[in-house]
PDB file of C-alpha atoms in Angstrom:
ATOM      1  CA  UNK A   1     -40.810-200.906  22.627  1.00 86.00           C
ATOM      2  CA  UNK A   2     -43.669-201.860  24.573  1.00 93.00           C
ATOM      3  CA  UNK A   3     -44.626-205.714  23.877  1.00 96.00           C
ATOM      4  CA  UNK A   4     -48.113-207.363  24.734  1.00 97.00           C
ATOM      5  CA  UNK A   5     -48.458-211.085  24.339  1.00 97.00           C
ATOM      6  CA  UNK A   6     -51.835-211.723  24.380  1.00 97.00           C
ATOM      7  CA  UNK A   7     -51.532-208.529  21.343  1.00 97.00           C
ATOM      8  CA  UNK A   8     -49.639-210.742  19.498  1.00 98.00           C
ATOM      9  CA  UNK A   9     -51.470-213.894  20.244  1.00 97.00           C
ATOM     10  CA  UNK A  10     -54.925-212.412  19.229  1.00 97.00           C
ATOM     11  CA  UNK A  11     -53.369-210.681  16.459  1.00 97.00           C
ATOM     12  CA  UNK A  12     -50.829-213.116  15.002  1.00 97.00           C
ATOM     13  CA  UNK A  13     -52.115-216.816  15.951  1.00 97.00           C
ATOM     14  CA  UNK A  14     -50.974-218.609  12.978  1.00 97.00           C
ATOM     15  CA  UNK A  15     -47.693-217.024  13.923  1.00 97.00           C
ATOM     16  CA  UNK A  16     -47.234-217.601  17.349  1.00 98.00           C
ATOM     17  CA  UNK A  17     -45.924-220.795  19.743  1.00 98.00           C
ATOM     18  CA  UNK A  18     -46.442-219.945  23.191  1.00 97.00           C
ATOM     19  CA  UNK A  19     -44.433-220.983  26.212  1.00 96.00           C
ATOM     20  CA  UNK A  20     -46.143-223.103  28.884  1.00 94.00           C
ATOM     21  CA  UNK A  21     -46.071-221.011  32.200  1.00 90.00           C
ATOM     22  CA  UNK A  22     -42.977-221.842  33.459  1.00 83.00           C
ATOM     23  CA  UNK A  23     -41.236-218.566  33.463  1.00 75.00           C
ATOM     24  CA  UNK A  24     -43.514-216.037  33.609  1.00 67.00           C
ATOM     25  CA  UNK A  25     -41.432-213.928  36.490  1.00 85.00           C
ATOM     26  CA  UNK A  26     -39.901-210.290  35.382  1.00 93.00           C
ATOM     27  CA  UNK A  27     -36.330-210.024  37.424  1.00 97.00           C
ATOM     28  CA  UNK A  28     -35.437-207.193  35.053  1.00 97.00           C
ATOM     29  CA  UNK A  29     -35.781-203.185  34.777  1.00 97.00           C
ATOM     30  CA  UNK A  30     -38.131-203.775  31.868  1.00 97.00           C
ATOM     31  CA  UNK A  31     -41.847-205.338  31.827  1.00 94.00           C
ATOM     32  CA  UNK A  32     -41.660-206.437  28.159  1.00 97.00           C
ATOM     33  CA  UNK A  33     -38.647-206.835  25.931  1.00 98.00           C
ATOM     34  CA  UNK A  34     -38.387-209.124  22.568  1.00 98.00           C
ATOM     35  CA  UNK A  35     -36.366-209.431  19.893  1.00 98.00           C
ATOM     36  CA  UNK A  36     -34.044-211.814  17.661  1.00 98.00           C
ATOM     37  CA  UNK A  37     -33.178-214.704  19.449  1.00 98.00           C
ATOM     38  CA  UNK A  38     -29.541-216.017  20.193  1.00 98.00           C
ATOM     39  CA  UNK A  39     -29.909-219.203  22.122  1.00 98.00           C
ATOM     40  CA  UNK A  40     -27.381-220.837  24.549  1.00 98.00           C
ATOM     41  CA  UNK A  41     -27.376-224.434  26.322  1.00 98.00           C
ATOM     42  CA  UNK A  42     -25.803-224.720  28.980  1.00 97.00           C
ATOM     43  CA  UNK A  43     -26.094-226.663  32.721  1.00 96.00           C
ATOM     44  CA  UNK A  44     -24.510-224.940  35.696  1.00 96.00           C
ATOM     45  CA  UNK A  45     -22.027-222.963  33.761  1.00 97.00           C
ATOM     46  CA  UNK A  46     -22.637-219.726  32.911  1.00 97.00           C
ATOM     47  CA  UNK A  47     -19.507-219.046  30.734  1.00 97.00           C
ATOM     48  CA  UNK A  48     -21.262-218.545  27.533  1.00 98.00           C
ATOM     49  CA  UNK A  49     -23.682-216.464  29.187  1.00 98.00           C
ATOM     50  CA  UNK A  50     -21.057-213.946  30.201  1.00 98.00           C
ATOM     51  CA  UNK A  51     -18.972-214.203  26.718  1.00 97.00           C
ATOM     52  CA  UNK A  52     -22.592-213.069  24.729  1.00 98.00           C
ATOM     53  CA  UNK A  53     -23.016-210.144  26.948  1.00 98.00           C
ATOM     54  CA  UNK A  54     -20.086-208.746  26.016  1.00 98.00           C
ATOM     55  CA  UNK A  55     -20.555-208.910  22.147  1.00 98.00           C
ATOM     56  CA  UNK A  56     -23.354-206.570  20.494  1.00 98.00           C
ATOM     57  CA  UNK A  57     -27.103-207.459  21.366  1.00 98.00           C
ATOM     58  CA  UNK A  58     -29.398-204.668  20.081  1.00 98.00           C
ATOM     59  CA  UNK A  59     -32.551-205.873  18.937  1.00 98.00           C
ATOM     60  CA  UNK A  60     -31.633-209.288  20.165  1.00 98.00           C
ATOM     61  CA  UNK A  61     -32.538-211.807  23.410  1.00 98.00           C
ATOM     62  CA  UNK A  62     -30.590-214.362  24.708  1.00 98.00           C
ATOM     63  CA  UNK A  63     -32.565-216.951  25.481  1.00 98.00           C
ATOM     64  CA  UNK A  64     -30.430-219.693  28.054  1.00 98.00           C
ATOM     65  CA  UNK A  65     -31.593-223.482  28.162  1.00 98.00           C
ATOM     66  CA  UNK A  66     -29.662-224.121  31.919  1.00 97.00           C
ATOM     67  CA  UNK A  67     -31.669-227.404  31.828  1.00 96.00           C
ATOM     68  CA  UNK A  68     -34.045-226.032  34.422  1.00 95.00           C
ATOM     69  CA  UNK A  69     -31.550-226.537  37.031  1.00 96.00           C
ATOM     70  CA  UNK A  70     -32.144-224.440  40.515  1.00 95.00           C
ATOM     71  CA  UNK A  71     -28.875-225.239  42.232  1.00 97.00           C
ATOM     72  CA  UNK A  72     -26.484-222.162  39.994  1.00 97.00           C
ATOM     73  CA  UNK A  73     -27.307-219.120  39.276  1.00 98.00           C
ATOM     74  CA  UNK A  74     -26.453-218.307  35.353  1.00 98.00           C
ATOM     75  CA  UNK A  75     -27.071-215.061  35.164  1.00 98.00           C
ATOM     76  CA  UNK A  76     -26.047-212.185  38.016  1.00 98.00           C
ATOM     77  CA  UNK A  77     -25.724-208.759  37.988  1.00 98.00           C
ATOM     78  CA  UNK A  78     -22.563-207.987  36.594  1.00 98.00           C
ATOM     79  CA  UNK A  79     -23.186-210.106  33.411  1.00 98.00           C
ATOM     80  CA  UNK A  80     -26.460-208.329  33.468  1.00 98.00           C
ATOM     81  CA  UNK A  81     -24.900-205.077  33.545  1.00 98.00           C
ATOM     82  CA  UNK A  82     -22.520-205.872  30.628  1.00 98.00           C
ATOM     83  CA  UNK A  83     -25.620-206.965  28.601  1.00 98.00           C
ATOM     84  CA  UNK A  84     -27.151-203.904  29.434  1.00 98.00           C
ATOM     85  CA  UNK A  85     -23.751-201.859  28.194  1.00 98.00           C
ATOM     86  CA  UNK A  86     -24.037-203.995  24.632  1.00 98.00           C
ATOM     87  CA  UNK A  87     -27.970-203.116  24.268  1.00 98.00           C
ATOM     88  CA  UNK A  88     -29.371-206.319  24.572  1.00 98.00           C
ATOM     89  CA  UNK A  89     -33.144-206.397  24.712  1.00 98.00           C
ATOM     90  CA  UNK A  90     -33.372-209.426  27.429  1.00 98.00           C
ATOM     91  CA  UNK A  91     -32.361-212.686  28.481  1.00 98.00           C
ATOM     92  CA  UNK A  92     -34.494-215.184  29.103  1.00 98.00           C
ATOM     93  CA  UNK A  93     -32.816-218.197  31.286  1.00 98.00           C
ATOM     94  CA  UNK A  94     -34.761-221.533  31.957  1.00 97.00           C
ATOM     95  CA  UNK A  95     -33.028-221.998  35.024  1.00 96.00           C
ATOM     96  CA  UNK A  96     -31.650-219.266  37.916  1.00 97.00           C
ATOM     97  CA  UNK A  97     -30.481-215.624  38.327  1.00 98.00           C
ATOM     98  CA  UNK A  98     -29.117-214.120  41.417  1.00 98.00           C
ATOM     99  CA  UNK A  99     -28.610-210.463  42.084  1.00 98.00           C
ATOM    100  CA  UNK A 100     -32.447-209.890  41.537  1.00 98.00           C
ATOM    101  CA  UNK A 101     -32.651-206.598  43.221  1.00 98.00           C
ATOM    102  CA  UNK A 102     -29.631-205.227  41.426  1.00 98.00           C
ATOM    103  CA  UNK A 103     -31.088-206.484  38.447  1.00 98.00           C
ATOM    104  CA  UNK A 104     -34.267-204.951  38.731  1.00 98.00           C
ATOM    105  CA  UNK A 105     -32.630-201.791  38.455  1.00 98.00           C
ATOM    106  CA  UNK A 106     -31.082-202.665  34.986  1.00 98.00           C
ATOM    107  CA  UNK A 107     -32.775-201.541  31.835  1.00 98.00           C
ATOM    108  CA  UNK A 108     -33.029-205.097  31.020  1.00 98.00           C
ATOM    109  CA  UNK A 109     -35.853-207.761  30.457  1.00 98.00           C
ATOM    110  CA  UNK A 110     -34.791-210.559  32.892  1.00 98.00           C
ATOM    111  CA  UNK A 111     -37.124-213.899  32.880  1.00 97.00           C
ATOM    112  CA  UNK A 112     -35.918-217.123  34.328  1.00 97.00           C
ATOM    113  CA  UNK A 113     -37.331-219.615  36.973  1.00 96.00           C
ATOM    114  CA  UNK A 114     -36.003-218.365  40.268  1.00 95.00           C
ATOM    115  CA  UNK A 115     -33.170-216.977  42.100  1.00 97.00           C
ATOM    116  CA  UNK A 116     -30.755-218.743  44.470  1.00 97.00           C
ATOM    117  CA  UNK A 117     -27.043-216.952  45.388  1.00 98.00           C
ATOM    118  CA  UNK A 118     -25.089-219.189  44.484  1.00 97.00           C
ATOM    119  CA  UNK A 119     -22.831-218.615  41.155  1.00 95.00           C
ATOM    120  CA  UNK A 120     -21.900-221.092  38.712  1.00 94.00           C
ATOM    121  CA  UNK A 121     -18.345-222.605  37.683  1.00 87.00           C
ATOM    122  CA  UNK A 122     -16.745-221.358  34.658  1.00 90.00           C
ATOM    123  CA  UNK A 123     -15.506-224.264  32.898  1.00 93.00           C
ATOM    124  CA  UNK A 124     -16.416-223.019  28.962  1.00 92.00           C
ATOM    125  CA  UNK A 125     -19.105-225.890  28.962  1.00 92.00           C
ATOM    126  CA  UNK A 126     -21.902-224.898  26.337  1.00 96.00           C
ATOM    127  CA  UNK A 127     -23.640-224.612  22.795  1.00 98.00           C
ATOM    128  CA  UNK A 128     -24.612-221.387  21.346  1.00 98.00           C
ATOM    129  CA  UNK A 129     -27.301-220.962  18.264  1.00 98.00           C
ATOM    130  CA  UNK A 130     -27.949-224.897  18.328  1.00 98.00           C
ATOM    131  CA  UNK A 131     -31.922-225.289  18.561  1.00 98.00           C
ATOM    132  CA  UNK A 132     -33.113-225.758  22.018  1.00 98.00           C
ATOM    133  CA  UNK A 133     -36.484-226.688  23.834  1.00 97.00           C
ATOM    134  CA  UNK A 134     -38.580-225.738  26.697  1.00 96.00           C
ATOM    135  CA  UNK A 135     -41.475-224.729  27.981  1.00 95.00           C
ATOM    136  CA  UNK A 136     -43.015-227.071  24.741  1.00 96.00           C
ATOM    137  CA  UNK A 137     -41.481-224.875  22.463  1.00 97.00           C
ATOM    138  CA  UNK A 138     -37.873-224.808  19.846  1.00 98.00           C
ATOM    139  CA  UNK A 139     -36.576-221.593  20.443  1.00 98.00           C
ATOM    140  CA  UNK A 140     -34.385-221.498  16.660  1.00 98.00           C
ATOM    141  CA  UNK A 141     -31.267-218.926  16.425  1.00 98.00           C
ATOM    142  CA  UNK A 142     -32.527-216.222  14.338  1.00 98.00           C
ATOM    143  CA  UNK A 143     -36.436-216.128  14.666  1.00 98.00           C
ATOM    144  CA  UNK A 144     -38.346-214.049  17.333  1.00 98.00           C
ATOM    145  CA  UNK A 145     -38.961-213.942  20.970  1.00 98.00           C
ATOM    146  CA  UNK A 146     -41.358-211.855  22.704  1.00 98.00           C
ATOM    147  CA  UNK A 147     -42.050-211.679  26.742  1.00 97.00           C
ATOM    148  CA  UNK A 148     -44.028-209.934  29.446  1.00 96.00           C
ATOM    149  CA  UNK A 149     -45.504-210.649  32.496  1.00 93.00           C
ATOM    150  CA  UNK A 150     -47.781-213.129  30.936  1.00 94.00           C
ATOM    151  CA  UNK A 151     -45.684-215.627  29.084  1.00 95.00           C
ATOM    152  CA  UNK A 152     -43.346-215.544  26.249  1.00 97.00           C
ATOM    153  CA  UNK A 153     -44.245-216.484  22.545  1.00 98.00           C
ATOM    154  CA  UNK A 154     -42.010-217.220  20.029  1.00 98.00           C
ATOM    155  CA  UNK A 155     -42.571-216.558  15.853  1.00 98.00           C
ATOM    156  CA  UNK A 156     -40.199-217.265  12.719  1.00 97.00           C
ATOM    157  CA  UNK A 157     -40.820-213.984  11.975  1.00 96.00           C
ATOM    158  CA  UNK A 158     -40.528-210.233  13.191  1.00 96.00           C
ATOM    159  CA  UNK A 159     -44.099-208.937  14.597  1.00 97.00           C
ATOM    160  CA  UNK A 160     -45.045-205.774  15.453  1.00 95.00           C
ATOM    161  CA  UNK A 161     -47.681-204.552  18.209  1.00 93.00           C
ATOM    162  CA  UNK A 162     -51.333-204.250  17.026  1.00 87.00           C
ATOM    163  CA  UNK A 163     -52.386-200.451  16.811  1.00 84.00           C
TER     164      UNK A 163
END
């Protein structure tokens, strides 16, 4: 499904918390991608990352909290490609990929800060579903994501595109 955020925006407003710019850069195969969020915290190590990839994701995002950090990549493109395998609908990572042109090629909604090669430690160092914050906003286990090339909202509950 196609996703439009300022759709939603105009069309749900009372619904809505909107993500300052800070990732507003598609890495991934698709333009727009939402669904149920599964959050992750993590700093530098990407282990939870990989383990949620591997588990069932349809009509879900995985939305990372890597602390902003721009010195390891948590997300690259075999991960990715596992993600893709599981259906996921996206991950959104506030912090770094690598692999972006192999990614790009992945039917996959990919948002995060930057890119930089290098590839995190795997030291099983994170939370997953605990509420997490950026970009101004809580991103809660459960509720709704939605992104596209202009910003990401969030919303407790499902929406659907304006007709």
């Amino acid at each position: 499904m196609q996703y439009i955020t300022p759709d939603l925006c105009d069309s749900y407003p009372e619904l809505v918390r909107v993500v300052t710019p800070t990732i507003t850069r598609n890495y991934g195969g698709r333009s727009s991608f939402g669904g149920q969020i599964v959050t992750i915290k993590c700093h530098e190590d990407n282990s939870l990352v990989k383990e949620q990839a591997g588990q069932p994701g349809a009509g879900k995002v995985m939305v990372v909290d890597g602390g902003g950090s721009l010195r390891k990549a948590l997300l690259g493109d075999m991960i990715a490609e596992n993600a893709v395998k599981n259906a996921w609908e996206g991950i959104i990572i506030y912090g770094c990929i690598r692999d972006a042109a192999a990614i790009a090629e992945l039917d996959l909604g990919v948002q995060a800060l930057g890119t930089i090669p290098l590839k995190t430690e795997k030291r099983g160092i994170g939370d997953l579903n605990i509420p997490i914050n950026f970009g101004g906003v809580d991103f809660i286990a459960g509720e709704y994501v939605y992104a596209d090339c202009n910003g990401v909202v969030v919303s407790a509950e499902a929406l659907s595109m304006p007709e």
